PDB file of C-alpha atoms and ligand atoms in Angstrom:
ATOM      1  CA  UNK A 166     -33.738   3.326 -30.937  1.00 50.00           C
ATOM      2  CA  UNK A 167     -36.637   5.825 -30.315  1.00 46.00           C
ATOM      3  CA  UNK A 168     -36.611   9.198 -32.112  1.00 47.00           C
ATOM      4  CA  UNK A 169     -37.163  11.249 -28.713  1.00 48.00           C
ATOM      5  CA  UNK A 170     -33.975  12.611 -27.691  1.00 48.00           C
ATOM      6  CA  UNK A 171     -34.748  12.923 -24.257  1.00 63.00           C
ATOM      7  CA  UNK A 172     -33.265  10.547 -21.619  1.00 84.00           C
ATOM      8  CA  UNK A 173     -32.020   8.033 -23.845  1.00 96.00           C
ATOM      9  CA  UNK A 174     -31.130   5.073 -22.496  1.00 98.00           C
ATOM     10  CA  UNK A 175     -27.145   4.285 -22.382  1.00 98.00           C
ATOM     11  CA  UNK A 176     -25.676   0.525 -21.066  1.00 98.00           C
ATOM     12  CA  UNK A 177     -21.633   1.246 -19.919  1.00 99.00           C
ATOM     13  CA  UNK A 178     -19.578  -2.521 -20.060  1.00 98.00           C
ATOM     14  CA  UNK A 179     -16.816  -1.747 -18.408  1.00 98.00           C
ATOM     15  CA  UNK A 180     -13.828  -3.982 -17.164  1.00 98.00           C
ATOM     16  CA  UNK A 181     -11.637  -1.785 -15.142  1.00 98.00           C
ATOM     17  CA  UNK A 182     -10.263   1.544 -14.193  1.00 98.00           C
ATOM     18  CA  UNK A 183     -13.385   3.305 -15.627  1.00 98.00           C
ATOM     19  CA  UNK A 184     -12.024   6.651 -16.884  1.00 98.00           C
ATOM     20  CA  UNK A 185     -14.341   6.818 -20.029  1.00 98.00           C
ATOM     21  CA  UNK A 186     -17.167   5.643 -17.548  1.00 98.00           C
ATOM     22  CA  UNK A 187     -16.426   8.733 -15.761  1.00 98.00           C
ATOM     23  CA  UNK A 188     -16.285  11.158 -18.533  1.00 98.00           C
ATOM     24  CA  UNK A 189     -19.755   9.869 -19.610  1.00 98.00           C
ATOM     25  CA  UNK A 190     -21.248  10.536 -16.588  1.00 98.00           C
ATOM     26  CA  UNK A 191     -19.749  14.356 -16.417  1.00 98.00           C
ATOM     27  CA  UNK A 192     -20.560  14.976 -20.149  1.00 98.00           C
ATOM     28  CA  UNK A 193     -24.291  14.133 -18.809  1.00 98.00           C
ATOM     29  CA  UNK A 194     -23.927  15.740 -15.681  1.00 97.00           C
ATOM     30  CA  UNK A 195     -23.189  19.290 -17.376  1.00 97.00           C
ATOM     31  CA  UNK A 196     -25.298  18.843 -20.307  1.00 97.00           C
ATOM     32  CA  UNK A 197     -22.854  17.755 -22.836  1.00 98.00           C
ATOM     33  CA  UNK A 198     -24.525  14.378 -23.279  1.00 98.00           C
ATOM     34  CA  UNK A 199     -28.270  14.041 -23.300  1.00 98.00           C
ATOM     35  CA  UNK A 200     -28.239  10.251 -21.724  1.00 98.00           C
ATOM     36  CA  UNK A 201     -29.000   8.701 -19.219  1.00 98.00           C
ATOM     37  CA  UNK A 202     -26.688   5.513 -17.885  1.00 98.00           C
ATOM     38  CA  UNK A 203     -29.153   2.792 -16.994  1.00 98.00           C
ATOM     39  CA  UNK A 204     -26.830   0.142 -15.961  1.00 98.00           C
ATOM     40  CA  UNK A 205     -22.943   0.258 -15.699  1.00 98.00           C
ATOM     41  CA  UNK A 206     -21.489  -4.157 -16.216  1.00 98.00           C
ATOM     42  CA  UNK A 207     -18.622  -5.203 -15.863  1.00 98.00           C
ATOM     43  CA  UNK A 208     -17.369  -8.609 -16.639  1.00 98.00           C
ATOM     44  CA  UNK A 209     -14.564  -8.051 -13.661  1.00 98.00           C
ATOM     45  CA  UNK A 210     -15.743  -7.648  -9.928  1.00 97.00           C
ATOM     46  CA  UNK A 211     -12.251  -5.471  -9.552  1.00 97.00           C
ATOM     47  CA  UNK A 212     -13.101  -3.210 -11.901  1.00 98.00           C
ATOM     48  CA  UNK A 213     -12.906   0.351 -10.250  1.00 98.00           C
ATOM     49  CA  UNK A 214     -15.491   2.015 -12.651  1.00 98.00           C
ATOM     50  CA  UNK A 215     -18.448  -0.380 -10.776  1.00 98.00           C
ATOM     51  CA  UNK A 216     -17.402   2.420  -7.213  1.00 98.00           C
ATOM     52  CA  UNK A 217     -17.523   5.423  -9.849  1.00 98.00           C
ATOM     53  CA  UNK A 218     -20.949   4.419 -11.123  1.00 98.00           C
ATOM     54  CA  UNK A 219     -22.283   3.390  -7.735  1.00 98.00           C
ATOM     55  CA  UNK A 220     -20.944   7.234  -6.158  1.00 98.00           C
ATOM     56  CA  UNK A 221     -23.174   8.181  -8.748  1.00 98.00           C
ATOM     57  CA  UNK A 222     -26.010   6.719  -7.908  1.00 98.00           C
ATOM     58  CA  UNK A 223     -25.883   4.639 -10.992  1.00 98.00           C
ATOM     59  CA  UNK A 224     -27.131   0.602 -10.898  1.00 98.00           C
ATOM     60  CA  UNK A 225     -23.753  -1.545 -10.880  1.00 98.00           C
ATOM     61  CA  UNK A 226     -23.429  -5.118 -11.738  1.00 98.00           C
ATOM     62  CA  UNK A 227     -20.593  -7.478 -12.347  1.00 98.00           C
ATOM     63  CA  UNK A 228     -21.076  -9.974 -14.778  1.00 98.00           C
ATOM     64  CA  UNK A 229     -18.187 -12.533 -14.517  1.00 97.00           C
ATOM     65  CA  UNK A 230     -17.540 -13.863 -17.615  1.00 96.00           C
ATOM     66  CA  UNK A 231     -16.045 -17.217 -16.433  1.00 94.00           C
ATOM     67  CA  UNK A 232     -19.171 -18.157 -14.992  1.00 95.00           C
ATOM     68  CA  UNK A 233     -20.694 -18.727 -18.755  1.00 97.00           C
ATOM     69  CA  UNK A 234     -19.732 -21.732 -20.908  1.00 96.00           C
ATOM     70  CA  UNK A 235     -19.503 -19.799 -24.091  1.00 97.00           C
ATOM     71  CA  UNK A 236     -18.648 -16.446 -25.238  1.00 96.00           C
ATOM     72  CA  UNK A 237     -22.001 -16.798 -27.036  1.00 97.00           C
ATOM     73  CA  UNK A 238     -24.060 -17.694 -23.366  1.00 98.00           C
ATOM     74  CA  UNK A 239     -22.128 -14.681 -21.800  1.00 98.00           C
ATOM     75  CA  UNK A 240     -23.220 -12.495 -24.310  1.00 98.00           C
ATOM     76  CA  UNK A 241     -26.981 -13.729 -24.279  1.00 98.00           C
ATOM     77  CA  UNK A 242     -26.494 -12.795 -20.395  1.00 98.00           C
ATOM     78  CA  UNK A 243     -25.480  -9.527 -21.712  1.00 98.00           C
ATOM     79  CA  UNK A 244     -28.231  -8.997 -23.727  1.00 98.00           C
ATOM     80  CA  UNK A 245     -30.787  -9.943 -20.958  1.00 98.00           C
ATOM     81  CA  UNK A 246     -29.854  -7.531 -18.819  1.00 98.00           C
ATOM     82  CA  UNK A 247     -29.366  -4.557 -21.253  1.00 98.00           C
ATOM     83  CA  UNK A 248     -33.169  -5.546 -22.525  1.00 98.00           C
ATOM     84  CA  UNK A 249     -34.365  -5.575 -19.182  1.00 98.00           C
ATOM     85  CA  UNK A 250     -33.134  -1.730 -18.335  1.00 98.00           C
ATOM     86  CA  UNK A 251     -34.529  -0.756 -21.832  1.00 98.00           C
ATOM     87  CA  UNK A 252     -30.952   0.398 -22.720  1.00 98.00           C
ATOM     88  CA  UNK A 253     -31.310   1.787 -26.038  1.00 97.00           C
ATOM     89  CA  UNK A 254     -27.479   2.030 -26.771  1.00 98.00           C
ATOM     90  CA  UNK A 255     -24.321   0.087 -25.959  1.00 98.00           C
ATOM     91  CA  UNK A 256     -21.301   1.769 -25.043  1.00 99.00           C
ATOM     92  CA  UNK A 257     -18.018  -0.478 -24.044  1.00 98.00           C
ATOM     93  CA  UNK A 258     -15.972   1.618 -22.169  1.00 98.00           C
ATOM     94  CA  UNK A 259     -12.455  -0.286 -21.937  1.00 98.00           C
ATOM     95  CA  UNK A 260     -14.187  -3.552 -22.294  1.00 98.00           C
ATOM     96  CA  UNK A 261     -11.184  -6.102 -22.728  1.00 95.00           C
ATOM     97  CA  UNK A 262     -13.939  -8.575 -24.021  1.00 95.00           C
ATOM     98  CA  UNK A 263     -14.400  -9.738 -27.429  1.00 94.00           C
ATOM     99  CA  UNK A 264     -18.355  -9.501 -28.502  1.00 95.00           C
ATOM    100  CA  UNK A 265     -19.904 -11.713 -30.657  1.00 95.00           C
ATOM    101  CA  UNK A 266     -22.911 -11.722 -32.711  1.00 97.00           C
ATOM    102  CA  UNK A 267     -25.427 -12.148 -29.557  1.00 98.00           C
ATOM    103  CA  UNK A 268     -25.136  -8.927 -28.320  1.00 98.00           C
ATOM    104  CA  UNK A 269     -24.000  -7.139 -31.922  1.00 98.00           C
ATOM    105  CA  UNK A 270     -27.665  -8.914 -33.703  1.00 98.00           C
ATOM    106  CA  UNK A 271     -29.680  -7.513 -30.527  1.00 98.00           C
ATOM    107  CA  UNK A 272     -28.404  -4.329 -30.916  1.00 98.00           C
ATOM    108  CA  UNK A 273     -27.837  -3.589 -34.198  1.00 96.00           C
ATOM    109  CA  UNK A 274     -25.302  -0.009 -34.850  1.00 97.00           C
ATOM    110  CA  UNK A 275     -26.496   0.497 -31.476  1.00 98.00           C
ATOM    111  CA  UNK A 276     -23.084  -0.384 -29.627  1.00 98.00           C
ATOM    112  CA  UNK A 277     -19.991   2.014 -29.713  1.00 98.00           C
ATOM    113  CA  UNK A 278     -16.501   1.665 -28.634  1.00 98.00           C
ATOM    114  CA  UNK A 279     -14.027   3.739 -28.035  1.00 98.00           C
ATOM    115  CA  UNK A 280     -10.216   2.384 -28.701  1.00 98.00           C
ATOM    116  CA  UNK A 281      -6.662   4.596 -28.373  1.00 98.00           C
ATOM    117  CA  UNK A 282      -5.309   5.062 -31.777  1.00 98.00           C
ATOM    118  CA  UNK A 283      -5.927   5.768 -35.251  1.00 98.00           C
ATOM    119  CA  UNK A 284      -7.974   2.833 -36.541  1.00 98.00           C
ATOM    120  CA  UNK A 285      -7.561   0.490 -38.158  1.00 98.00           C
ATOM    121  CA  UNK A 286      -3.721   1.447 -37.101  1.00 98.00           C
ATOM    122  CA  UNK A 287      -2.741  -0.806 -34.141  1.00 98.00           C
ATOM    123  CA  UNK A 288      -6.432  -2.926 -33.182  1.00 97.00           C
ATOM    124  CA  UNK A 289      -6.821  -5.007 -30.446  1.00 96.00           C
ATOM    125  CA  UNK A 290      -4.815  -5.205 -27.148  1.00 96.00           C
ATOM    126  CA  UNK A 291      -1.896  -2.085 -26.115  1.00 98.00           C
ATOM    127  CA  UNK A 292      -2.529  -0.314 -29.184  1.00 98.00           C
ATOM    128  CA  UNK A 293      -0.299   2.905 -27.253  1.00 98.00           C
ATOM    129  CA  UNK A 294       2.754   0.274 -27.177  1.00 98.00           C
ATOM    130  CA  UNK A 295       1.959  -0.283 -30.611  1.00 98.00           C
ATOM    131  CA  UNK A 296       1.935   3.033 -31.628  1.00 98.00           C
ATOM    132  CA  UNK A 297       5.508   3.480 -29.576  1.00 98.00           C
ATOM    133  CA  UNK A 298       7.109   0.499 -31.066  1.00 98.00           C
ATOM    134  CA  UNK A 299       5.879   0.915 -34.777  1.00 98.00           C
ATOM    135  CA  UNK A 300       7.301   5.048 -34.660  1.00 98.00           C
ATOM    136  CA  UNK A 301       4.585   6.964 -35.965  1.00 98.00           C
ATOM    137  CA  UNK A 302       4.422  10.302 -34.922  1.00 98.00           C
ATOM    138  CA  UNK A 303       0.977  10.898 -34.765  1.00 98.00           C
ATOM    139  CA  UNK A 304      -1.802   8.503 -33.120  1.00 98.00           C
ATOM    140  CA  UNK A 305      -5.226   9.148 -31.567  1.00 98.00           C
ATOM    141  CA  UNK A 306      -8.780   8.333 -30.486  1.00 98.00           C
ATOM    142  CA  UNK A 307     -11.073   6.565 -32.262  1.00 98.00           C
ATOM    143  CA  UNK A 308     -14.742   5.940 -31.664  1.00 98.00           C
ATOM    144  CA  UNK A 309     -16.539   3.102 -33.759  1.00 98.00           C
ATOM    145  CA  UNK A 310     -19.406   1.300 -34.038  1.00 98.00           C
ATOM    146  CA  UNK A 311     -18.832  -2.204 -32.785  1.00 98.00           C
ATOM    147  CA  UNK A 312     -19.529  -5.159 -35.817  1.00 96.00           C
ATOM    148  CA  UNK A 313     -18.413  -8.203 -35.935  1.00 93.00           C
ATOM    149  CA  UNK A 314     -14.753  -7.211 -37.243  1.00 93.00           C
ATOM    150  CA  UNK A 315     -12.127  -6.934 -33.926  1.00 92.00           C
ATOM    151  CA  UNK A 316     -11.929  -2.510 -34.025  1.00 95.00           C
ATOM    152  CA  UNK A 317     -12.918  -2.537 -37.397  1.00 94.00           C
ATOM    153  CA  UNK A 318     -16.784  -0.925 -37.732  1.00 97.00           C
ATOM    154  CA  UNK A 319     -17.740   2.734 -38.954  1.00 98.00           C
ATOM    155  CA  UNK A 320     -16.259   5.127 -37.598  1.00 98.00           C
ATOM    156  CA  UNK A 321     -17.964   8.139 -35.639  1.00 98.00           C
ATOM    157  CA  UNK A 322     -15.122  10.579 -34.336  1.00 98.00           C
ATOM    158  CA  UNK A 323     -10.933  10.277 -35.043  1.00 98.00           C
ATOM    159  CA  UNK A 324      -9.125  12.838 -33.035  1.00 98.00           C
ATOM    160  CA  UNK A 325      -5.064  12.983 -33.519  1.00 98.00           C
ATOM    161  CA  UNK A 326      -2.375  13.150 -30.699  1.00 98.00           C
ATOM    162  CA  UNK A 327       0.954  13.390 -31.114  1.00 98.00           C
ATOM    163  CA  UNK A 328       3.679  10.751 -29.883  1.00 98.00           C
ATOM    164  CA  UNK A 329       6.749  13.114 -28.686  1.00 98.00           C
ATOM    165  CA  UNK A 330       9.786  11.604 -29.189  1.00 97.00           C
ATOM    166  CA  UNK A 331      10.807  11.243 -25.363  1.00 97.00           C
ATOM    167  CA  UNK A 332       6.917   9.823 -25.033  1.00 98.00           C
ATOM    168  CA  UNK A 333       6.657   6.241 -22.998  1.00 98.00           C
ATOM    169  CA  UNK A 334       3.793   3.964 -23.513  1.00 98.00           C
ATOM    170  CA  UNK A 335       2.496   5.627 -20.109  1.00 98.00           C
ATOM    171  CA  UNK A 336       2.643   9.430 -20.887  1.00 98.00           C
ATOM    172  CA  UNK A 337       1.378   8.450 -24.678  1.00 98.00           C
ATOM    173  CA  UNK A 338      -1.843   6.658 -22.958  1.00 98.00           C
ATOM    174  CA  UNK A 339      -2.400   9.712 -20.546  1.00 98.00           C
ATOM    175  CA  UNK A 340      -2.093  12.096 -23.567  1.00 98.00           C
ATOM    176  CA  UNK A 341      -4.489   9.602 -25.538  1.00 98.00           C
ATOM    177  CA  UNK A 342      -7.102   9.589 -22.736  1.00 98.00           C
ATOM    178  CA  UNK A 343      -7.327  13.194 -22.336  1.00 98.00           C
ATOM    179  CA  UNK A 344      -8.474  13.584 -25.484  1.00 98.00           C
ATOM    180  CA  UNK A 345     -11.126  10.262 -25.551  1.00 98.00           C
ATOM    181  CA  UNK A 346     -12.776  11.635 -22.611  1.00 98.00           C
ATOM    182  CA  UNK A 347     -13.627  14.505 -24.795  1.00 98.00           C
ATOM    183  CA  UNK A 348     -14.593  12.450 -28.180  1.00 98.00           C
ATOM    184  CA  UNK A 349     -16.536   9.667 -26.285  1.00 98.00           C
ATOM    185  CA  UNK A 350     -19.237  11.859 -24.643  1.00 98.00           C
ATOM    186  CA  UNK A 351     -19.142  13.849 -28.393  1.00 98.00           C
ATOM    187  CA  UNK A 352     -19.293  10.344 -30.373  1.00 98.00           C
ATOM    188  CA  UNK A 353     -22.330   9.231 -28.144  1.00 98.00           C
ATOM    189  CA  UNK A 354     -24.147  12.505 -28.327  1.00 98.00           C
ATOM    190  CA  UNK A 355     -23.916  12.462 -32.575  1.00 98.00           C
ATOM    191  CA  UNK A 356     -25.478   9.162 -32.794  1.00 98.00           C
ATOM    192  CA  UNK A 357     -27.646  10.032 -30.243  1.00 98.00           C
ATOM    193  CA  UNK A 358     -29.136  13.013 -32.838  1.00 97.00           C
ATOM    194  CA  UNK A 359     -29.346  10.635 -35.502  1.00 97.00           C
ATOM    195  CA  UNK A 360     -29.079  12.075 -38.911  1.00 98.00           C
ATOM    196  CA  UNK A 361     -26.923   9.149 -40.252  1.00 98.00           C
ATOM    197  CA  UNK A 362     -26.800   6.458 -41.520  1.00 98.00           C
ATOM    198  CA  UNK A 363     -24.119   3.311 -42.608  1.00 97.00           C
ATOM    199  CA  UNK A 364     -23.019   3.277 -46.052  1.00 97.00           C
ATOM    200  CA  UNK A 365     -20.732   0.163 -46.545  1.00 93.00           C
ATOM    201  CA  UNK A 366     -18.236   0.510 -43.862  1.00 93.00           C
ATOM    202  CA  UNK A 367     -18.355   4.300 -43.660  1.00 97.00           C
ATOM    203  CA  UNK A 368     -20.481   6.223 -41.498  1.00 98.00           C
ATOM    204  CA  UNK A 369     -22.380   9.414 -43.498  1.00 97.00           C
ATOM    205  CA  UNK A 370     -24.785  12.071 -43.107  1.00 96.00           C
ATOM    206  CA  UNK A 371     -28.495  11.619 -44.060  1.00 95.00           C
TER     207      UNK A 371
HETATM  208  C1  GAR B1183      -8.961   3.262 -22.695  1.00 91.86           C
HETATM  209  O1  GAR B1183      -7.733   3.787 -23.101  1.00 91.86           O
HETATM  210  C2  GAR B1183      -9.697   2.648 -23.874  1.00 91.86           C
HETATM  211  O2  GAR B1183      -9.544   3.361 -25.055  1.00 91.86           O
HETATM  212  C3  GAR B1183      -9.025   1.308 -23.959  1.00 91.86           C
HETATM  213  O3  GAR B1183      -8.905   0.881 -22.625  1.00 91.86           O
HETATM  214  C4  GAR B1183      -8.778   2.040 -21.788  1.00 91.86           C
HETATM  215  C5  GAR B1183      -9.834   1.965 -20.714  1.00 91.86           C
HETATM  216  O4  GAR B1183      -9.661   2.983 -19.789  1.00 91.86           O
HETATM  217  N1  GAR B1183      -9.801   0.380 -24.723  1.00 91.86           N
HETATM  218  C6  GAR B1183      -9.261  -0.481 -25.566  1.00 91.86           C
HETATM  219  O5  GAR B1183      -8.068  -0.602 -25.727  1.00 91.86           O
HETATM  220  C7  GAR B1183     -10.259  -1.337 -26.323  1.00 91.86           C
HETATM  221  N2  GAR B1183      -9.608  -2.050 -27.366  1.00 91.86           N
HETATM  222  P1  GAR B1183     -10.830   3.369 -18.794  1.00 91.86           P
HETATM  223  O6  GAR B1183     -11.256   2.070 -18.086  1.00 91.86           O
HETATM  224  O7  GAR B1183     -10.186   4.318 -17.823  1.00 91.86           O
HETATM  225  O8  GAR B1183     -11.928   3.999 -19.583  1.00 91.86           O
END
């Protein structure tokens, strides 16, 4: 990534509703984030974030991922057009897609993720139901760097919500999501600044 902090060059992958999408685009759009969004892909042509990037006048483009042999070829595809927008970093945004080391070797610490609980507490798919069914009283927000490891790189910003004991998987997600449309923008904006660096699997200050 370049040292100037001006108009840095995000990529959203996206593969539905969008929310995360969206608070990117405020944080920007009141100075929060110092970004811009070069290209918004989903790997779904449903996805509703594509119409929330497109009312913003933001380049949307559906990448279906059954029309690539391999995970590998679909992430190459990825990797072309990222490259060819200049995006500088990667951010999946409820991307229900695996990535492999195509996309993680062309952008090296360069792609985040943001994933609703307390990592490494309940990875992968309905981590909320998880959460529910395991009892814990507490979960959260977690924003990584993406490696190779399903949810497992260094991680950038933890935020805690609590599970109430009346709480469904639906009104623990909402409560979740409030509070990772608030750490996404912040996660993005501290790498952004630079000023760290990866130590092992932990990310510290420089
Ligand atoms: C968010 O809750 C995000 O954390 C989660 O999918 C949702 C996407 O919502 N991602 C994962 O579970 C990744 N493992 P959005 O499309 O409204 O941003």
């Amino acid at each position: 990534m370049t040292p100037d902090p001006i108009n840095r060059r995000l990529g959203v992958l996206i593969s539905g509703r969008g929310s995360n999408l969206q608070a990117l685009i405020d944080a920007i759009g009141d100075g929060r984030l110092n970004a811009t969004i070069a290209v918004v892909i989903s790997n779904r042509e449903d996805a509703a974030g594509l119409e929330r990037a497109r009312a913003a006048g933001i380049e949307a483009i559906c990448l279906p991922h059954r029309a690539w042999p391999t995970r590998d070829d679909y992430d190459r595809a990825l990797v072309r057009e990222l490259r060819a927008r200049d995006v500088d970093l990667v951010c999946l945004a409820g991307f229900m897609r695996l990535v492999g080391a195509p996309l993680i070797d062309a952008f090296p610490n360069a792609i985040l993720n943001v994933h609703p609980s307390l990592l490494p507490a309940f990875p992968g798919l309905d981590a909320q139901r998880q959460a529910i069914e395991h009892g814990v009283k507490v979960s959260g927000v977690t924003v990584h760097l993406v490696t190779a490891e399903l949810d497992g790189g260094p991680i950038i910003v933890q935020r805690v919500v609590p599970v109430l004991p009346n709480d469904t998987v639906e009104s623990l997600a909402a409560r979740i999501l409030e509070e990772e449309h608030r750490a996404y923008p912040e996660a993005v904006q501290m790498i952004l600044d630079g000023g760290w660096r990866v130590d092992g699997r932990r990310l510290v200050k420089v």
